[in-house]
Coordinates of N, CA and C in Angstrom, one line a residue:
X1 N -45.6 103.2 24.5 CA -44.3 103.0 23.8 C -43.3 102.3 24.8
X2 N -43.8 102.8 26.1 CA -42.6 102.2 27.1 C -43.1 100.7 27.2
X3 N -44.1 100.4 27.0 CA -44.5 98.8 27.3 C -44.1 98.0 26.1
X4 N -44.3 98.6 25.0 CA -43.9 97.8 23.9 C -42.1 97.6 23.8
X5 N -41.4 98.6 24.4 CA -39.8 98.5 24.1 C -39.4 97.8 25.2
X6 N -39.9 98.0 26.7 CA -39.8 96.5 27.6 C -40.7 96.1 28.5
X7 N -41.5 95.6 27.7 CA -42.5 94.6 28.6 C -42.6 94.9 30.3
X8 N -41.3 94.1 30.6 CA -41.3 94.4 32.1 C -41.6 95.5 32.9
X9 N -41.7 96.9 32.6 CA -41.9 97.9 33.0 C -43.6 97.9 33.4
X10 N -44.6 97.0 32.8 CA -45.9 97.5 32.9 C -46.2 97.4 34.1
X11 N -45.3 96.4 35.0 CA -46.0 96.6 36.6 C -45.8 97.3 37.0
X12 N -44.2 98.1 36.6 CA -43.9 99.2 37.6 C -44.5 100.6 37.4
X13 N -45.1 100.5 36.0 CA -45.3 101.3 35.8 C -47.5 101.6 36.1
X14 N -48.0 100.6 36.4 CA -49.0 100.1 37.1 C -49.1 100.5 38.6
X15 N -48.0 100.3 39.2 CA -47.7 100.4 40.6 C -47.9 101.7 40.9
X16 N -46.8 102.7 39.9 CA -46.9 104.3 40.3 C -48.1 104.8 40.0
X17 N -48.9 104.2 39.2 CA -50.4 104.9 39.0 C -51.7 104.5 40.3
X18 N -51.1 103.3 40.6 CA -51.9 103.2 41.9 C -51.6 103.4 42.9
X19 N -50.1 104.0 43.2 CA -49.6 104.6 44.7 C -50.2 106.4 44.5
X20 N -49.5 107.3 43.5 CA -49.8 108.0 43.3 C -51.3 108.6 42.4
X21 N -51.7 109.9 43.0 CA -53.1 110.0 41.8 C -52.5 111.2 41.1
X22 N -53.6 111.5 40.1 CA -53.4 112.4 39.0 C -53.2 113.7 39.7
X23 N -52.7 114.5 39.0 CA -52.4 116.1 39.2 C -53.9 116.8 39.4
X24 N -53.5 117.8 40.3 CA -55.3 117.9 40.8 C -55.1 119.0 40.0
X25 N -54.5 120.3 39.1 CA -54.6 121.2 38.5 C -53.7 121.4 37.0
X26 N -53.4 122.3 36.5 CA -52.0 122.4 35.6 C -51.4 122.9 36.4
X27 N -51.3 124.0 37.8 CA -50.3 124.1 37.9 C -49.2 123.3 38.8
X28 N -50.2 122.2 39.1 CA -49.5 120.9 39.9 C -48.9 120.4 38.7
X29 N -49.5 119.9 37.4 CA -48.8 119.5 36.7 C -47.8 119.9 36.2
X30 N -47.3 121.1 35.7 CA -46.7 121.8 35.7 C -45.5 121.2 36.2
X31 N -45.4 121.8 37.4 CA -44.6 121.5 38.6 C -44.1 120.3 38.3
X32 N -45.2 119.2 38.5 CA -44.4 117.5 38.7 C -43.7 117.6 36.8
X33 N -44.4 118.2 36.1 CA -43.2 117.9 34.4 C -42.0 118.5 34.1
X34 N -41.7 119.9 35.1 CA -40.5 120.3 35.0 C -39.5 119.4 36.2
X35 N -40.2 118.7 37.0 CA -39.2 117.9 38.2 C -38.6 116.6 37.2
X36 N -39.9 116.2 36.3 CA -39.5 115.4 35.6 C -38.5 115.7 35.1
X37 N -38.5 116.4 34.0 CA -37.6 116.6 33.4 C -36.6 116.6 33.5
X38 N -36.0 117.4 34.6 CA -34.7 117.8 35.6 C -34.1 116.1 36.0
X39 N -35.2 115.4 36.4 CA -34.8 114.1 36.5 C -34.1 113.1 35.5
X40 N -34.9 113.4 34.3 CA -34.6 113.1 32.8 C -33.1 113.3 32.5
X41 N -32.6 114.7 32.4 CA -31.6 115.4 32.3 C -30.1 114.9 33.0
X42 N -30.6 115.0 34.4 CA -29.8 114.0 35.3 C -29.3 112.7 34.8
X43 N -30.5 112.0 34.2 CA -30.2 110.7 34.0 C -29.5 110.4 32.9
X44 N -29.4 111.2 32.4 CA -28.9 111.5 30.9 C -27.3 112.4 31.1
X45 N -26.9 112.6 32.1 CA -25.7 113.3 32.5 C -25.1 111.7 33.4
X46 N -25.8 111.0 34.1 CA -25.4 110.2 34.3 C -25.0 108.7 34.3
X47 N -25.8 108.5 32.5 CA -25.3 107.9 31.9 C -24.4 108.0 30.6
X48 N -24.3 109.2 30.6 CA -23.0 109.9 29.7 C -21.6 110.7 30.2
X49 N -22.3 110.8 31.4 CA -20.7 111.8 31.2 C -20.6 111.6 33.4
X50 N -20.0 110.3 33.6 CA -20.1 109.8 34.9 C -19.2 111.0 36.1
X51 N -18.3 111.4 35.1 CA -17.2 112.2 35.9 C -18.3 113.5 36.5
X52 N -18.9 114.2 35.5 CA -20.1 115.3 36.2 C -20.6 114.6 37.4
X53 N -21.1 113.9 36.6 CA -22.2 113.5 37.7 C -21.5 112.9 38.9
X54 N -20.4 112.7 38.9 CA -20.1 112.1 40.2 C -19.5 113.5 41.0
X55 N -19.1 113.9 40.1 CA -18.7 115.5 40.9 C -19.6 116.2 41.6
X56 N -21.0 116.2 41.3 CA -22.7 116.7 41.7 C -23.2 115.7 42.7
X57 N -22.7 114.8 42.8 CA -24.4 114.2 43.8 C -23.7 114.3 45.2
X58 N -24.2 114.5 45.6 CA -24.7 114.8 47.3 C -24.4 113.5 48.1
X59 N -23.6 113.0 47.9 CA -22.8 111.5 48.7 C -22.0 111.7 49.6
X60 N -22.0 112.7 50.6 CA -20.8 113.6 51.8 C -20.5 111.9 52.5
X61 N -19.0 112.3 53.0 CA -18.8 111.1 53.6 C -19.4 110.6 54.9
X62 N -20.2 111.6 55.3 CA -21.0 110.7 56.5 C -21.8 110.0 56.2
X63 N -22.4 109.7 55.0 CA -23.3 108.6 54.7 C -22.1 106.9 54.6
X64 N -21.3 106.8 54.8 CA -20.7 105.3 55.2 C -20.7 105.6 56.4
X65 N -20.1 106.6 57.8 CA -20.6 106.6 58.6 C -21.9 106.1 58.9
X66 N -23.2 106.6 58.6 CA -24.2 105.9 58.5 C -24.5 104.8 58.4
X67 N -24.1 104.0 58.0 CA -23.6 102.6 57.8 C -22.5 102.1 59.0
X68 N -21.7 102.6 58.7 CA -20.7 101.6 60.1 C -21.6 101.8 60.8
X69 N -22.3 102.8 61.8 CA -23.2 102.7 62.7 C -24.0 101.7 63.5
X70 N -24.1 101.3 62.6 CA -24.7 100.2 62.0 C -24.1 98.5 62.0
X71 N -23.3 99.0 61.2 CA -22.3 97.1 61.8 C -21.1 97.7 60.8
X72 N -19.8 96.8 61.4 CA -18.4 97.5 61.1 C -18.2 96.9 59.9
X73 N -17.4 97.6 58.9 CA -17.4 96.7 57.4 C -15.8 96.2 57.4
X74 N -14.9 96.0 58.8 CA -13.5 95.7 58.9 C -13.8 94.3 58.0
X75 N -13.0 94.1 57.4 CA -12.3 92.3 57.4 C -13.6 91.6 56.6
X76 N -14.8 92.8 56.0 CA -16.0 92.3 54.9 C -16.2 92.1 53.7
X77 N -16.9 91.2 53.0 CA -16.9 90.8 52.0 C -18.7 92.2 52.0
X78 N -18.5 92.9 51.3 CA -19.6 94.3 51.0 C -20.1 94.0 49.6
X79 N -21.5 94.2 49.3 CA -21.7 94.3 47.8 C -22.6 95.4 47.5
X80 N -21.8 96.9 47.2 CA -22.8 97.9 46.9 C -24.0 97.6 45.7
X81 N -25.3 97.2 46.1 CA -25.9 96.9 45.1 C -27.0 97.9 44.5
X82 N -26.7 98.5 42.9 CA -27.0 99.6 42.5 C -25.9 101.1 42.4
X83 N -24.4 100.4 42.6 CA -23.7 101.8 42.8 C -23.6 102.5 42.2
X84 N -23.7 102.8 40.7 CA -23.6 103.7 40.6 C -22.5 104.3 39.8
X85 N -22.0 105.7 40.4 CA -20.7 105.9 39.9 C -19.3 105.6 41.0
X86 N -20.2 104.6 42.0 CA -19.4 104.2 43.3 C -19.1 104.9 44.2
X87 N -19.7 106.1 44.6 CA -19.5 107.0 45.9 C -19.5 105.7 47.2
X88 N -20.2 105.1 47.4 CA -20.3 104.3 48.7 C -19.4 103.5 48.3
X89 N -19.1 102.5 47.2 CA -18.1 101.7 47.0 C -17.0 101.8 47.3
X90 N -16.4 103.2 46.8 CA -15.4 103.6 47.0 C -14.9 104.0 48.6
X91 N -15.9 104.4 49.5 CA -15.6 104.6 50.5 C -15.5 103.2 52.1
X92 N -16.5 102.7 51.1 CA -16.7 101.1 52.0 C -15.1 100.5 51.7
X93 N -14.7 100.5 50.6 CA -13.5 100.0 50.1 C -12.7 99.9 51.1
X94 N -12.2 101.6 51.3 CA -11.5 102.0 52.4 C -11.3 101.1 53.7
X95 N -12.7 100.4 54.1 CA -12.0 99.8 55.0 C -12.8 98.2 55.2
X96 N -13.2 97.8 54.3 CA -13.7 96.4 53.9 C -12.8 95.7 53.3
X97 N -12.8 94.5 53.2 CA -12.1 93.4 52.4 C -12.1 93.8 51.1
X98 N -12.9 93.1 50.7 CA -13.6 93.1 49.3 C -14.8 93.9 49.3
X99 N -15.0 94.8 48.0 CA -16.5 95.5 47.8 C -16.9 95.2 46.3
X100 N -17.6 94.4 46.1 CA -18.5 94.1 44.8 C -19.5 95.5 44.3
X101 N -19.6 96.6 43.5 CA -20.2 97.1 43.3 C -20.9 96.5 42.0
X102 N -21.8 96.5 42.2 CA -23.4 95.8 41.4 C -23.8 96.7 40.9
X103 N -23.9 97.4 39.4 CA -24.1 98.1 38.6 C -24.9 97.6 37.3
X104 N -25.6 97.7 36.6 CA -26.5 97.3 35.1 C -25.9 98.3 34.1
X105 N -25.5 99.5 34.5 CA -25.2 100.7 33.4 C -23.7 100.5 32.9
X106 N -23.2 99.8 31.7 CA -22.2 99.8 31.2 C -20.8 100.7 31.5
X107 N -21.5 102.1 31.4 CA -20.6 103.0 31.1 C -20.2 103.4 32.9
X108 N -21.2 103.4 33.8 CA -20.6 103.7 35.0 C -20.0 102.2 35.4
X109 N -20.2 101.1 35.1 CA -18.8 100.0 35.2 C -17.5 100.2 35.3
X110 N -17.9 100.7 33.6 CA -16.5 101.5 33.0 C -16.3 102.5 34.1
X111 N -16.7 103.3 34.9 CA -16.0 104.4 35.2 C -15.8 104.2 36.2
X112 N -16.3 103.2 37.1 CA -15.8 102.5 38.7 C -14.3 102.3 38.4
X113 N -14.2 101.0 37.2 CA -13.1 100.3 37.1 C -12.1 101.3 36.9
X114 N -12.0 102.4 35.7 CA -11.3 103.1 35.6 C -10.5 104.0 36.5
X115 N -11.4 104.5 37.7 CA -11.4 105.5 39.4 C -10.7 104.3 40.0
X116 N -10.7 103.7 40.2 CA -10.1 102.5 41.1 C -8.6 102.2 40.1
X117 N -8.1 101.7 39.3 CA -7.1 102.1 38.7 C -6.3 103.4 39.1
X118 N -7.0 104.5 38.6 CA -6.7 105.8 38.8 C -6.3 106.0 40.3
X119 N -6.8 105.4 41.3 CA -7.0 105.4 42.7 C -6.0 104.7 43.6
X120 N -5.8 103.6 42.4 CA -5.2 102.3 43.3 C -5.8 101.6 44.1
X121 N -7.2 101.5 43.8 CA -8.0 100.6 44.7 C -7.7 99.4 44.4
X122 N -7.7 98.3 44.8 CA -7.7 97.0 43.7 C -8.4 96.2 45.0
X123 N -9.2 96.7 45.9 CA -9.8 95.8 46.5 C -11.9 96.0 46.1
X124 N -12.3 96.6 44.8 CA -13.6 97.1 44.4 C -13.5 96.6 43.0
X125 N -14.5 95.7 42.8 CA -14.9 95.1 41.5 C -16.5 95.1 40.9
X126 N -16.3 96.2 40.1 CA -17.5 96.3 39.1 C -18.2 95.3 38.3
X127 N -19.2 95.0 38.8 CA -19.9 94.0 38.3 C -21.1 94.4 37.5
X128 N -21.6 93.8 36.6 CA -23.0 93.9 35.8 C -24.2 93.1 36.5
X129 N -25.5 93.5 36.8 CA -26.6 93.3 37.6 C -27.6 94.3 38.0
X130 N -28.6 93.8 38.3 CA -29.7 94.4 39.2 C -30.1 93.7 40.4
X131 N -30.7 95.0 41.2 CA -31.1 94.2 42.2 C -32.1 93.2 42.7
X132 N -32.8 92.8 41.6 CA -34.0 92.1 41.8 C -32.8 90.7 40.7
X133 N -31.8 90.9 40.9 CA -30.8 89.9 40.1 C -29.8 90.1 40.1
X134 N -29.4 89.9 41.9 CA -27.7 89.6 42.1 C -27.0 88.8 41.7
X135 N -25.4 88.7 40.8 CA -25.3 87.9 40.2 C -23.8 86.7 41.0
X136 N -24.8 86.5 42.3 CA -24.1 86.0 43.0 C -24.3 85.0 43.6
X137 N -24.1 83.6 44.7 CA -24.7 82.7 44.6 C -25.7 83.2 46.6
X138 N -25.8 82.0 47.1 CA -26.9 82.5 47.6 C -25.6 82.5 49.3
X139 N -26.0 83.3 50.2 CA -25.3 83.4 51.6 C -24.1 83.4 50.7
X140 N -23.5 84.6 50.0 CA -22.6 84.7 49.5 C -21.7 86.1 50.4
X141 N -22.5 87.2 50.8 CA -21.6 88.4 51.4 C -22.0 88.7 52.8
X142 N -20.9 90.0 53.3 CA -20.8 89.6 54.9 C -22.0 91.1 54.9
X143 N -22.6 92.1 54.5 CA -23.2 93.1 54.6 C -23.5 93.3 52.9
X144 N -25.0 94.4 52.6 CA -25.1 94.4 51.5 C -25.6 95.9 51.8
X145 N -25.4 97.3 50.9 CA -25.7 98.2 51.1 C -26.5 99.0 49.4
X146 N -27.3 99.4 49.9 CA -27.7 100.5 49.0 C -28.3 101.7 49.2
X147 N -27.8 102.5 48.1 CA -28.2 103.9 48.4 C -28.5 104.8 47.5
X148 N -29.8 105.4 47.6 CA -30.9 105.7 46.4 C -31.0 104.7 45.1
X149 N -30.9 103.5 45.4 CA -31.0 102.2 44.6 C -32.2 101.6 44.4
X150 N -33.1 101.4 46.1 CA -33.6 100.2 45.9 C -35.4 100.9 46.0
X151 N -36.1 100.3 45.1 CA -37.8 100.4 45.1 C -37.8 100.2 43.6
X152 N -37.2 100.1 42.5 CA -38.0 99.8 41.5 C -39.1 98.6 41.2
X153 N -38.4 97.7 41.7 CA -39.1 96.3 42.4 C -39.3 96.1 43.5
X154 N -39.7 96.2 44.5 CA -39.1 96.0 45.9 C -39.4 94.7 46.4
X155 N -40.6 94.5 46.2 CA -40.7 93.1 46.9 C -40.1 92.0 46.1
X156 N -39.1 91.6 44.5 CA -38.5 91.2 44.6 C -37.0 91.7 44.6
X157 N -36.9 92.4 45.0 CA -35.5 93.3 45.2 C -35.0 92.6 46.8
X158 N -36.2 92.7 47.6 CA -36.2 92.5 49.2 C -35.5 90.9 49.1
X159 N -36.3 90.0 48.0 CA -36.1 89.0 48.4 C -34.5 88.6 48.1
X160 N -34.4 89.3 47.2 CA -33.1 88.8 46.4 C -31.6 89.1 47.2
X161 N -32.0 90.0 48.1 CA -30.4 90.8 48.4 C -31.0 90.2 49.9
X162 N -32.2 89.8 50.0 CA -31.6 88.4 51.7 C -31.1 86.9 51.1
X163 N -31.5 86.9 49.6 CA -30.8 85.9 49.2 C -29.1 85.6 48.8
X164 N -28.8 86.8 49.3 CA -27.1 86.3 48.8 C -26.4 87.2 50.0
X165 N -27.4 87.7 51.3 CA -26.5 87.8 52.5 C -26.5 86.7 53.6
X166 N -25.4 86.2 54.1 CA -25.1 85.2 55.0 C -25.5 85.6 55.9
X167 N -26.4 84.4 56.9 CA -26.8 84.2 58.0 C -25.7 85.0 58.9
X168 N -26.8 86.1 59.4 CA -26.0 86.3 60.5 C -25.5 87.9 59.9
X169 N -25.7 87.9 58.8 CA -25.1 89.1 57.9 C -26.1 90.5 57.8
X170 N -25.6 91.5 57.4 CA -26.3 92.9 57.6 C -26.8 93.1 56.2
X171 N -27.8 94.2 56.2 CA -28.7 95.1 54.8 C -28.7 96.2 55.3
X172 N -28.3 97.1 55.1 CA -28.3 98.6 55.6 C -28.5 99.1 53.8
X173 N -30.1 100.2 54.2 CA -30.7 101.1 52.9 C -30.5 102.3 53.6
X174 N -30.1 103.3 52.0 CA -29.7 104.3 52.7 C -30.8 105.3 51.5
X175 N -32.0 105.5 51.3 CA -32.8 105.8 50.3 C -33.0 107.5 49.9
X176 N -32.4 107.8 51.1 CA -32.6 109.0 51.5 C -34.3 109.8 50.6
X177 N -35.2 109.2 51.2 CA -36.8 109.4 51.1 C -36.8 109.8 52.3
X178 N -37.7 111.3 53.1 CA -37.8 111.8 54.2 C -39.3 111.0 54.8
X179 N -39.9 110.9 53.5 CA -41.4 110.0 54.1 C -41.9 109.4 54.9
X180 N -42.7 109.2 56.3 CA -42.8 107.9 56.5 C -44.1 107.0 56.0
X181 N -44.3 108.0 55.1 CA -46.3 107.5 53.8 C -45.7 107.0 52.8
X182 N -44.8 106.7 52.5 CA -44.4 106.1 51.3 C -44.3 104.7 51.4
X183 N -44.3 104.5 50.0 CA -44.6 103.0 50.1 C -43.4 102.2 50.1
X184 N -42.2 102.6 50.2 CA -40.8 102.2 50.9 C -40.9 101.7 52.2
X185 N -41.2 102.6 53.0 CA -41.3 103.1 54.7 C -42.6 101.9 54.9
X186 N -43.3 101.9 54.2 CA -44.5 100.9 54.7 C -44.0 99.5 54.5
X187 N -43.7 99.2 53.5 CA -42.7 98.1 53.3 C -42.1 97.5 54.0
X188 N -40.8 98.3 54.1 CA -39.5 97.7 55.2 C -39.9 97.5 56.6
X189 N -40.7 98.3 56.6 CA -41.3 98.1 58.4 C -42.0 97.6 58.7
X190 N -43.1 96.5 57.7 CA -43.5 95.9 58.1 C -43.3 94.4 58.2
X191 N -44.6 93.5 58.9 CA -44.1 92.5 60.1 C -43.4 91.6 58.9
X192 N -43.6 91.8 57.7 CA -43.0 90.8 56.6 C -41.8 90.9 56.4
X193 N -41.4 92.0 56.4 CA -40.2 92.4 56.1 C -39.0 92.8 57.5
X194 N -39.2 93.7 58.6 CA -39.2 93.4 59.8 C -37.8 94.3 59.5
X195 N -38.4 95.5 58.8 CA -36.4 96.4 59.0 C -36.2 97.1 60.2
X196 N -35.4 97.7 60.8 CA -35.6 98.7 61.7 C -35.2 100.0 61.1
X197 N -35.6 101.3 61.4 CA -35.6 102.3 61.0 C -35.2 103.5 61.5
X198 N -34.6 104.5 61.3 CA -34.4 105.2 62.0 C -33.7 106.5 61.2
X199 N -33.6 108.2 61.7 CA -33.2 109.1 61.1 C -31.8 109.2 60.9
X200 N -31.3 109.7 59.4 CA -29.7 109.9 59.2 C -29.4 111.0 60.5
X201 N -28.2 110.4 61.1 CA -28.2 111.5 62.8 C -27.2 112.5 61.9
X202 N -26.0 112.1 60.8 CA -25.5 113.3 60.1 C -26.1 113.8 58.8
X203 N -25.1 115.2 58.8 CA -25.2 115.3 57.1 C -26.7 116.3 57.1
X204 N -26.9 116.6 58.5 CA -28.3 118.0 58.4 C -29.6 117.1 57.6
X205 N -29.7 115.9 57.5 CA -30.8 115.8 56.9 C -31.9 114.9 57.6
X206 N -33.3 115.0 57.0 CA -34.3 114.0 57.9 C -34.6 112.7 57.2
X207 N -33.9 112.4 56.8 CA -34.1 111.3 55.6 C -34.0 109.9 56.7
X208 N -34.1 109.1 56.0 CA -34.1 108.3 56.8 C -33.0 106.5 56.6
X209 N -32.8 105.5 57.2 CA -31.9 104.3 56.9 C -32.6 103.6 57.6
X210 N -32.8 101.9 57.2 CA -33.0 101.1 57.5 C -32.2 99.7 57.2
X211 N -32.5 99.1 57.9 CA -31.3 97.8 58.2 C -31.8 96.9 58.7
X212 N -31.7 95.3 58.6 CA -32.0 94.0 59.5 C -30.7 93.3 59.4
X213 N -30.8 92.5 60.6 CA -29.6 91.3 60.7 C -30.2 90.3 60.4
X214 N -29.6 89.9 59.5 CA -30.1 88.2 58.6 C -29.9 87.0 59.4

């Protein structure tokens, strides 16, 4: 059903059957259909009702710490790619130039633009996109960040968000996946891709961030 309503899903959905194997029992299955679900649920609070869900997710302010760490966002042109309901946007704002948040979900657009109003931000502009299709031109921004955004595509996701950071400019991922077997972590670290990696030092967790200078 999912291939016939969008096509483009069949590699991703190809991909997860060849990274992952089947449930070795029911009560593994089990397990992985109620996580589903809960996931389902989520996503379904998160594209309906943005204010919950932004109230719920786990976005503490050390995670932009995380990031400055990393390289300073003073006097930057930032494009949160994948924000969301704008937790990082909103905080990058704070002390960047300009922050582009890169969104595909209509209604959390709407609810960036609306918080920023509400807020008096007027330096954060909600945009429509994905990341395997920034809709931006190329060596266009001074840093590009994402956070629990990026693997649906990855290798053209990778390509796309070095395509519209300027020479000389940052990618800091903030995936928060603890793994280092996953096929994220194998990815970014390798000689193709060439991220550096390293543990979130706040926030009590072992998750991990990676980053290259363009």
């Amino acid at each position: 059903v999912l291939e016939k309503k969008h096509p483009p899903i069949i590699k991703f959905i190809k991909d997860l059957l060849d990274q992952y194997p089947p449930a070795s029992d029911d009560e593994e299955l089990n397990r992985l259909t109620d996580e589903l679900l809960w996931e389902i649920a989520d996503l379904i609070m998160y594209n309906r009702d943005p204010d919950v869900f932004d109230a719920k997710a786990e976005l503490e302010a050390w995670v932009i710490e995380e990031i400055t760490s990393i390289v300073p966002l003073e006097n930057k042109v930032v494009i949160d790619a994948g924000a969301g309901t704008g937790k990082i946007a909103f905080q990058a704002a704070e002390i960047a130039k300009t922050v582009f948040a890169v969104e595909p979900v209509s209604s959390l657009r709407r609810y960036i633009r609306k918080k920023a109003v509400e807020k008096g931000v007027e330096n954060i502009y909600a945009i429509d996109g994905v990341l395997q299709a920034i809709p931006f031109p190329n060596d266009f921004t001074d840093v590009l960040l994402t956070c629990r955004a990026i693997g649906w595509n990855l290798e053209e996701e990778l390509k796309e968000v070095e395509r519209v950071v300027k020479p000389g400019g940052f990618i800091v991922h903030v995936p928060m996946y603890p793994d280092i077997d996953d096929p994220l972590y194998t990815t970014l670290t390798s000689s193709k891709w060439q991220y550096k990696c390293s543990n979130l030092d706040a926030g009590g967790s072992n998750s991990r961030k990676y980053w290259k200078q363009i």
